Amino acid sequence: MEQTAASASSVFDIVIWSGTALSLLGLLGLVYCIIRVSRAKRANLTDDAMRAELKKVVPLNLGALFLSVIGLMMVIIGIFLA
């Protein structure tokens, strides 16, 4: 019985830590998007060039937010089920 409890605990620990890793990866993606838009803003691009750059960043931003949310959900589920 003790081995089963220890292995169940380690499974939830894996879920929690992998969720943490996903959240951090999403956070890094968000920081990258912020830096990229900041550089474009400082470059004094034309309106059309700025729109083109922002159109490239939006999918990356949404993907980073998705990773972050999924990671946080994994952490919460791991904590509740542990």
mmCIF file of N, CA and C in Angstrom:
data_model
loop_
_atom_site.group_PDB
_atom_site.id
_atom_site.type_symbol
_atom_site.label_atom_id
_atom_site.label_comp_id
_atom_site.label_asym_id
_atom_site.label_seq_id
_atom_site.Cartn_x
_atom_site.Cartn_y
_atom_site.Cartn_z
ATOM 1 N N MET A 1 0.818 -1.191 0.000
ATOM 2 C CA MET A 1 0.000 0.000 0.000
ATOM 3 C C MET A 1 0.863 1.258 0.000
ATOM 4 N N GLU A 2 2.001 1.226 0.697
ATOM 5 C CA GLU A 2 2.841 2.408 0.766
ATOM 6 C C GLU A 2 3.424 2.746 -0.600
ATOM 7 N N GLN A 3 3.767 1.730 -1.394
ATOM 8 C CA GLN A 3 4.323 1.987 -2.718
ATOM 9 C C GLN A 3 3.276 2.616 -3.633
ATOM 10 N N THR A 4 2.038 2.209 -3.500
ATOM 11 C CA THR A 4 0.981 2.766 -4.325
ATOM 12 C C THR A 4 0.767 4.244 -4.002
ATOM 13 N N ALA A 5 0.766 4.580 -2.729
ATOM 14 C CA ALA A 5 0.582 5.980 -2.332
ATOM 15 C C ALA A 5 1.760 6.833 -2.806
ATOM 16 N N ALA A 6 2.952 6.293 -2.713
ATOM 17 C CA ALA A 6 4.130 7.046 -3.142
ATOM 18 C C ALA A 6 4.121 7.243 -4.653
ATOM 19 N N SER A 7 3.718 6.214 -5.414
ATOM 20 C CA SER A 7 3.694 6.359 -6.864
ATOM 21 C C SER A 7 2.577 7.302 -7.303
ATOM 22 N N ALA A 8 1.449 7.291 -6.603
ATOM 23 C CA ALA A 8 0.364 8.220 -6.937
ATOM 24 C C ALA A 8 0.803 9.649 -6.655
ATOM 25 N N SER A 9 1.511 9.834 -5.578
ATOM 26 C CA SER A 9 2.004 11.158 -5.243
ATOM 27 C C SER A 9 3.004 11.640 -6.296
ATOM 28 N N SER A 10 3.845 10.746 -6.776
ATOM 29 C CA SER A 10 4.828 11.160 -7.768
ATOM 30 C C SER A 10 4.166 11.484 -9.107
ATOM 31 N N VAL A 11 3.067 10.815 -9.437
ATOM 32 C CA VAL A 11 2.354 11.125 -10.673
ATOM 33 C C VAL A 11 1.804 12.551 -10.601
ATOM 34 N N PHE A 12 1.234 12.910 -9.475
ATOM 35 C CA PHE A 12 0.695 14.255 -9.333
ATOM 36 C C PHE A 12 1.810 15.290 -9.249
ATOM 37 N N ASP A 13 2.935 14.899 -8.679
ATOM 38 C CA ASP A 13 4.083 15.803 -8.676
ATOM 39 C C ASP A 13 4.545 16.084 -10.106
ATOM 40 N N ILE A 14 4.515 15.063 -10.949
ATOM 41 C CA ILE A 14 4.896 15.236 -12.351
ATOM 42 C C ILE A 14 3.918 16.174 -13.051
ATOM 43 N N VAL A 15 2.622 16.004 -12.760
ATOM 44 C CA VAL A 15 1.608 16.888 -13.357
ATOM 45 C C VAL A 15 1.838 18.330 -12.911
ATOM 46 N N ILE A 16 2.112 18.509 -11.633
ATOM 47 C CA ILE A 16 2.334 19.860 -11.103
ATOM 48 C C ILE A 16 3.575 20.489 -11.725
ATOM 49 N N TRP A 17 4.676 19.754 -11.761
ATOM 50 C CA TRP A 17 5.918 20.331 -12.287
ATOM 51 C C TRP A 17 5.870 20.534 -13.795
ATOM 52 N N SER A 18 5.204 19.644 -14.520
ATOM 53 C CA SER A 18 5.073 19.872 -15.966
ATOM 54 C C SER A 18 4.159 21.059 -16.242
ATOM 55 N N GLY A 19 3.134 21.236 -15.424
ATOM 56 C CA GLY A 19 2.290 22.426 -15.546
ATOM 57 C C GLY A 19 3.065 23.696 -15.253
ATOM 58 N N THR A 20 3.939 23.627 -14.262
ATOM 59 C CA THR A 20 4.784 24.777 -13.946
ATOM 60 C C THR A 20 5.701 25.103 -15.120
ATOM 61 N N ALA A 21 6.266 24.075 -15.726
ATOM 62 C CA ALA A 21 7.148 24.297 -16.875
ATOM 63 C C ALA A 21 6.381 24.921 -18.038
ATOM 64 N N LEU A 22 5.164 24.445 -18.296
ATOM 65 C CA LEU A 22 4.356 25.021 -19.371
ATOM 66 C C LEU A 22 4.009 26.476 -19.083
ATOM 67 N N SER A 23 3.674 26.766 -17.836
ATOM 68 C CA SER A 23 3.352 28.148 -17.467
ATOM 69 C C SER A 23 4.556 29.055 -17.656
ATOM 70 N N LEU A 24 5.721 28.593 -17.264
ATOM 71 C CA LEU A 24 6.938 29.397 -17.444
ATOM 72 C C LEU A 24 7.263 29.584 -18.926
ATOM 73 N N LEU A 25 7.039 28.549 -19.716
ATOM 74 C CA LEU A 25 7.264 28.662 -21.153
ATOM 75 C C LEU A 25 6.309 29.689 -21.759
ATOM 76 N N GLY A 26 5.051 29.660 -21.325
ATOM 77 C CA GLY A 26 4.091 30.659 -21.784
ATOM 78 C C GLY A 26 4.478 32.056 -21.349
ATOM 79 N N LEU A 27 4.969 32.187 -20.138
ATOM 80 C CA LEU A 27 5.401 33.494 -19.639
ATOM 81 C C LEU A 27 6.583 34.024 -20.450
ATOM 82 N N LEU A 28 7.512 33.149 -20.786
ATOM 83 C CA LEU A 28 8.640 33.557 -21.630
ATOM 84 C C LEU A 28 8.158 33.994 -23.010
ATOM 85 N N GLY A 29 7.157 33.303 -23.532
ATOM 86 C CA GLY A 29 6.580 33.697 -24.813
ATOM 87 C C GLY A 29 5.936 35.069 -24.743
ATOM 88 N N LEU A 30 5.249 35.351 -23.647
ATOM 89 C CA LEU A 30 4.641 36.671 -23.475
ATOM 90 C C LEU A 30 5.695 37.767 -23.382
ATOM 91 N N VAL A 31 6.771 37.485 -22.673
ATOM 92 C CA VAL A 31 7.866 38.459 -22.569
ATOM 93 C C VAL A 31 8.490 38.692 -23.944
ATOM 94 N N TYR A 32 8.640 37.634 -24.723
ATOM 95 C CA TYR A 32 9.179 37.769 -26.078
ATOM 96 C C TYR A 32 8.272 38.653 -26.939
ATOM 97 N N CYS A 33 6.967 38.453 -26.821
ATOM 98 C CA CYS A 33 6.031 39.286 -27.584
ATOM 99 C C CYS A 33 6.124 40.751 -27.164
ATOM 100 N N ILE A 34 6.244 40.984 -25.876
ATOM 101 C CA ILE A 34 6.368 42.356 -25.388
ATOM 102 C C ILE A 34 7.639 43.007 -25.931
ATOM 103 N N ILE A 35 8.732 42.282 -25.911
ATOM 104 C CA ILE A 35 9.998 42.823 -26.406
ATOM 105 C C ILE A 35 9.912 43.096 -27.902
ATOM 106 N N ARG A 36 9.294 42.182 -28.632
ATOM 107 C CA ARG A 36 9.189 42.348 -30.087
ATOM 108 C C ARG A 36 8.348 43.572 -30.459
ATOM 109 N N VAL A 37 7.227 43.762 -29.777
ATOM 110 C CA VAL A 37 6.382 44.926 -30.058
ATOM 111 C C VAL A 37 7.080 46.211 -29.612
ATOM 112 N N SER A 38 7.790 46.145 -28.496
ATOM 113 C CA SER A 38 8.522 47.315 -28.022
ATOM 114 C C SER A 38 9.593 47.743 -29.022
ATOM 115 N N ARG A 39 10.292 46.776 -29.590
ATOM 116 C CA ARG A 39 11.302 47.095 -30.604
ATOM 117 C C ARG A 39 10.663 47.708 -31.839
ATOM 118 N N ALA A 40 9.526 47.175 -32.237
ATOM 119 C CA ALA A 40 8.838 47.717 -33.408
ATOM 120 C C ALA A 40 8.355 49.139 -33.138
ATOM 121 N N LYS A 41 7.923 49.385 -31.918
ATOM 122 C CA LYS A 41 7.449 50.726 -31.562
ATOM 123 C C LYS A 41 8.609 51.728 -31.566
ATOM 124 N N ARG A 42 9.754 51.303 -31.068
ATOM 125 C CA ARG A 42 10.920 52.192 -31.037
ATOM 126 C C ARG A 42 11.511 52.424 -32.423
ATOM 127 N N ALA A 43 11.226 51.522 -33.360
ATOM 128 C CA ALA A 43 11.783 51.650 -34.711
ATOM 129 C C ALA A 43 11.061 52.706 -35.533
ATOM 130 N N ASN A 44 9.989 53.271 -34.997
ATOM 131 C CA ASN A 44 9.209 54.299 -35.700
ATOM 132 C C ASN A 44 8.798 53.829 -37.095
ATOM 133 N N LEU A 45 8.172 52.667 -37.142
ATOM 134 C CA LEU A 45 7.719 52.108 -38.417
ATOM 135 C C LEU A 45 6.510 52.877 -38.930
ATOM 136 N N THR A 46 6.281 52.733 -40.214
ATOM 137 C CA THR A 46 5.065 53.317 -40.778
ATOM 138 C C THR A 46 3.857 52.554 -40.256
ATOM 139 N N ASP A 47 2.691 53.124 -40.482
ATOM 140 C CA ASP A 47 1.460 52.505 -39.973
ATOM 141 C C ASP A 47 1.263 51.107 -40.556
ATOM 142 N N ASP A 48 1.500 50.957 -41.845
ATOM 143 C CA ASP A 48 1.327 49.645 -42.485
ATOM 144 C C ASP A 48 2.358 48.636 -41.985
ATOM 145 N N ALA A 49 3.585 49.074 -41.804
ATOM 146 C CA ALA A 49 4.631 48.171 -41.301
ATOM 147 C C ALA A 49 4.347 47.758 -39.859
ATOM 148 N N MET A 50 3.845 48.709 -39.071
ATOM 149 C CA MET A 50 3.509 48.380 -37.679
ATOM 150 C C MET A 50 2.355 47.379 -37.632
ATOM 151 N N ARG A 51 1.360 47.571 -38.467
ATOM 152 C CA ARG A 51 0.235 46.620 -38.518
ATOM 153 C C ARG A 51 0.715 45.235 -38.938
ATOM 154 N N ALA A 52 1.624 45.186 -39.898
ATOM 155 C CA ALA A 52 2.155 43.894 -40.350
ATOM 156 C C ALA A 52 2.916 43.203 -39.223
ATOM 157 N N GLU A 53 3.690 43.966 -38.480
ATOM 158 C CA GLU A 53 4.446 43.380 -37.362
ATOM 159 C C GLU A 53 3.505 42.881 -36.266
ATOM 160 N N LEU A 54 2.487 43.672 -35.971
ATOM 161 C CA LEU A 54 1.527 43.260 -34.941
ATOM 162 C C LEU A 54 0.739 42.032 -35.377
ATOM 163 N N LYS A 55 0.450 41.919 -36.680
ATOM 164 C CA LYS A 55 -0.252 40.727 -37.175
ATOM 165 C C LYS A 55 0.602 39.473 -37.008
ATOM 166 N N LYS A 56 1.915 39.633 -37.051
ATOM 167 C CA LYS A 56 2.811 38.493 -36.849
ATOM 168 C C LYS A 56 2.895 38.107 -35.371
ATOM 169 N N VAL A 57 2.762 39.098 -34.487
ATOM 170 C CA VAL A 57 2.943 38.857 -33.053
ATOM 171 C C VAL A 57 1.687 38.292 -32.399
ATOM 172 N N VAL A 58 0.508 38.630 -32.918
ATOM 173 C CA VAL A 58 -0.745 38.214 -32.279
ATOM 174 C C VAL A 58 -0.854 36.691 -32.130
ATOM 175 N N PRO A 59 -0.568 35.883 -33.154
ATOM 176 C CA PRO A 59 -0.656 34.428 -32.945
ATOM 177 C C PRO A 59 0.332 33.908 -31.901
ATOM 178 N N LEU A 60 1.527 34.500 -31.872
ATOM 179 C CA LEU A 60 2.502 34.096 -30.857
ATOM 180 C C LEU A 60 1.994 34.442 -29.456
ATOM 181 N N ASN A 61 1.384 35.610 -29.346
ATOM 182 C CA ASN A 61 0.851 36.046 -28.062
ATOM 183 C C ASN A 61 -0.273 35.114 -27.601
ATOM 184 N N LEU A 62 -1.176 34.772 -28.503
ATOM 185 C CA LEU A 62 -2.277 33.869 -28.143
ATOM 186 C C LEU A 62 -1.762 32.475 -27.787
ATOM 187 N N GLY A 63 -0.758 31.999 -28.515
ATOM 188 C CA GLY A 63 -0.169 30.701 -28.192
ATOM 189 C C GLY A 63 0.504 30.705 -26.827
ATOM 190 N N ALA A 64 1.191 31.790 -26.509
ATOM 191 C CA ALA A 64 1.841 31.896 -25.202
ATOM 192 C C ALA A 64 0.805 31.946 -24.087
ATOM 193 N N LEU A 65 -0.279 32.685 -24.301
ATOM 194 C CA LEU A 65 -1.363 32.728 -23.309
ATOM 195 C C LEU A 65 -1.989 31.357 -23.125
ATOM 196 N N PHE A 66 -2.179 30.635 -24.231
ATOM 197 C CA PHE A 66 -2.747 29.287 -24.160
ATOM 198 C C PHE A 66 -1.859 28.368 -23.344
ATOM 199 N N LEU A 67 -0.551 28.391 -23.610
ATOM 200 C CA LEU A 67 0.376 27.550 -22.845
ATOM 201 C C LEU A 67 0.342 27.894 -21.367
ATOM 202 N N SER A 68 0.305 29.158 -21.077
ATOM 203 C CA SER A 68 0.294 29.599 -19.689
ATOM 204 C C SER A 68 -0.972 29.140 -18.975
ATOM 205 N N VAL A 69 -2.110 29.276 -19.624
ATOM 206 C CA VAL A 69 -3.379 28.862 -19.008
ATOM 207 C C VAL A 69 -3.430 27.350 -18.823
ATOM 208 N N ILE A 70 -3.017 26.601 -19.823
ATOM 209 C CA ILE A 70 -3.016 25.135 -19.705
ATOM 210 C C ILE A 70 -2.081 24.703 -18.581
ATOM 211 N N GLY A 71 -0.925 25.332 -18.483
ATOM 212 C CA GLY A 71 0.012 25.002 -17.413
ATOM 213 C C GLY A 71 -0.569 25.290 -16.042
ATOM 214 N N LEU A 72 -1.211 26.433 -15.893
ATOM 215 C CA LEU A 72 -1.826 26.761 -14.608
ATOM 216 C C LEU A 72 -2.958 25.801 -14.270
ATOM 217 N N MET A 73 -3.709 25.394 -15.280
ATOM 218 C CA MET A 73 -4.774 24.404 -15.033
ATOM 219 C C MET A 73 -4.183 23.074 -14.579
ATOM 220 N N MET A 74 -3.061 22.670 -15.177
ATOM 221 C CA MET A 74 -2.415 21.432 -14.752
ATOM 222 C C MET A 74 -1.932 21.520 -13.321
ATOM 223 N N VAL A 75 -1.385 22.660 -12.940
ATOM 224 C CA VAL A 75 -0.928 22.845 -11.553
ATOM 225 C C VAL A 75 -2.098 22.743 -10.593
ATOM 226 N N ILE A 76 -3.198 23.420 -10.901
ATOM 227 C CA ILE A 76 -4.353 23.405 -10.015
ATOM 228 C C ILE A 76 -4.948 22.010 -9.905
ATOM 229 N N ILE A 77 -5.064 21.300 -11.034
ATOM 230 C CA ILE A 77 -5.596 19.941 -11.012
ATOM 231 C C ILE A 77 -4.675 19.022 -10.222
ATOM 232 N N GLY A 78 -3.370 19.164 -10.413
ATOM 233 C CA GLY A 78 -2.419 18.349 -9.666
ATOM 234 C C GLY A 78 -2.491 18.579 -8.174
ATOM 235 N N ILE A 79 -2.679 19.836 -7.769
ATOM 236 C CA ILE A 79 -2.782 20.143 -6.347
ATOM 237 C C ILE A 79 -4.077 19.595 -5.763
ATOM 238 N N PHE A 80 -5.184 19.781 -6.488
ATOM 239 C CA PHE A 80 -6.469 19.298 -5.972
ATOM 240 C C PHE A 80 -6.524 17.781 -5.865
ATOM 241 N N LEU A 81 -5.919 17.073 -6.815
ATOM 242 C CA LEU A 81 -6.007 15.612 -6.812
ATOM 243 C C LEU A 81 -4.933 14.935 -5.979
ATOM 244 N N ALA A 82 -3.911 15.684 -5.589
ATOM 245 C CA ALA A 82 -2.817 15.087 -4.806
ATOM 246 C C ALA A 82 -3.252 14.746 -3.394
#
